[in-house]
Steps between C-alpha positions, in 0.01 A plus 500: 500500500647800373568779797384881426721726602409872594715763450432823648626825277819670643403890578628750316832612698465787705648858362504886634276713289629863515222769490508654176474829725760443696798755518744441254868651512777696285827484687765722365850522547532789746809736514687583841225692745253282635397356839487092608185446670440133635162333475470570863414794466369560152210223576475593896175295633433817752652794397283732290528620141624827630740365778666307251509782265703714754725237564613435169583867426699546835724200401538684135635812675892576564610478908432877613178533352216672647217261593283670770151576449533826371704450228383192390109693493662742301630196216154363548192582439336261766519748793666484852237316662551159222842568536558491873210187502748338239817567725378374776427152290819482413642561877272229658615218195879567562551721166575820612615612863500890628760571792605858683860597489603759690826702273812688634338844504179401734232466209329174515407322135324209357654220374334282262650129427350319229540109502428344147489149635442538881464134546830466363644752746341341779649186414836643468509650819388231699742263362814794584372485841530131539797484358673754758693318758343458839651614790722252711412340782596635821831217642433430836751561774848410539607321782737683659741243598496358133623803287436527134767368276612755280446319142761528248481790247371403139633685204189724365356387231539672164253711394292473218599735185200667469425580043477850400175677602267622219520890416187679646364789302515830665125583407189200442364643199682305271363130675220530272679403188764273698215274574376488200815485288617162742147323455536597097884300518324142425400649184856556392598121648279257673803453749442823637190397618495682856200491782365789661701500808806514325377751273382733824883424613693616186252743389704779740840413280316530145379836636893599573595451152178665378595832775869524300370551183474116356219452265256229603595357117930460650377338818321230342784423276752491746276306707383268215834425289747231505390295738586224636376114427403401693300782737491351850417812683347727272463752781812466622659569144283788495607616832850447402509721168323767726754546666774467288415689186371773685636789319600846680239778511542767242657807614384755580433795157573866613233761448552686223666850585301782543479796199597835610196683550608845298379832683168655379558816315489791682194772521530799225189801460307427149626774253138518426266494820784561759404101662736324642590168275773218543729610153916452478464842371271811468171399265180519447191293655311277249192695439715844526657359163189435331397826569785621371490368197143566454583865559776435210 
């Protein structure tokens, strides 16, 4: 007796339809003088639109820059009231911090702190604190008919030769393009492929070069050319050519010399109307010669 057999129908296999309305994007290659905002932020669950807003133009600013509530309401169109509402979302989340510092002269002034990844920063700190030694026990007490034997003296150990610190840039308004010029260096060669932290640590000795005069164009070459295969460290190499190929500022130009000023003429009567005019020699006002030769 034959057997039937029943086969069920495999389903179709399961795919992710994309909404035709969806947004779509057009990423383009962006030159030196933009900001790195992490997801964190961008997409925050709790902030609001405006909060976030406020954040990401405070991270776009140079160090120095005014962020209070008046002059931000004066950039903005949103008023003081959204503006202090949004501050103050930022401060509870971690973002932004306002302290008092007190200056040489007496005045007392705000200081603003902005944190563009405060988990981060939290992190980091705690981890430097447990990492600090802890304080030694206290020994207990010597018997006093037992004393101490004196151990013998160890040679000190050698210390470590420290590598050549980074240059620092005398001003922060040129970190900006460092940033962006070091996270543009994969394009040039995949080896150079640096993360952010790294790129927040040798952003300050891009922005040296960039203070004496270096065109963001020379850095990258001199950061990008002959290298080595293979790249072990790629922000150690980096690091390296910092701080040997830095190149001397340019000096100083002197201002051009002044041009001798030459003395005004001096005052002489009008031949015509007896008024005093500024001539190198006796003459005759303007209108005192048209009359003149009118009369003529």
């Amino acid at each position: 007796m034959a057997m039937k057999q029943f086969n069920a129908r495999t389903g179709a296999p399961h795919t992710v339809r994309r909404s035709p309305a969806g947004v779509q994007k057009v990423t383009e290659f962006q030159e030196p003088g933009y900001t790195i905002i992490g997801d964190h932020l961008a997409q925050h669950h709790e902030l609001s639109l405006g909060a976030i807003g406020l954040a990401v133009y405070i991270l776009s600013l140079p160090e120095g820059s005014q962020v209070d509530i008046r002059s931000l309401a004066k950039r903005f169109p949103e008023g003081r009231d959204r503006i202090a509402a949004g501050l103050r979302e930022l401060e509870r989340h971690g973002y932004l911090k306002r302290v008092t510092k007190r200056l040489d002269d007496g005045r007392v002034v705000t200081v603003t702190i902005s944190y563009n990844n405060p988990r981060a920063t939290q992190a980091r700190q705690a981890g430097e604190a447990d990492a600090r030694p802890a304080r030694p026990p206290a020994t207990a007490q010597r018997k006093a008919s037992a004393p101490p034997e004196r151990a013998a003296p160890t040679a000190p150990a050698p210390a470590a030769k420290a590598g050549p610190s980074l240059p620092r840039p005398r001003t922060p308004q040129h970190l900006t393009t460092a940033t962006a010029l070091l996270a543009n260096l994969r394009r040039d060669d995949a080896r150079l492929l640096l993360p952010v932290r790294d790129i927040d640590r040798l952003a300050p000795g891009v922005a040296a070069w960039l203070e004496r005069g270096v065109s963001p164009e020379a850095v990258r070459r001199a950061l990008s050319a002959d290298l080595p295969d293979p790249v072990r460290n790629p922000a150690g190499l980096v690091a390296h050519r910092l701080t040997a190929l830095l190149p001397p500022p340019l000096p100083e130009t002197p201002p051009p010399p002044e041009r001798a000023r030459s003395a005004p003429a001096p005052f002489h009567n009008c031949e015509g109307c007896e008024r005093a005019i500024r001539t190198p020699g006796p003459a005759r006002r303007r209108d005192c010669r048209s009359n003149r030769r009118e009369d003529a």
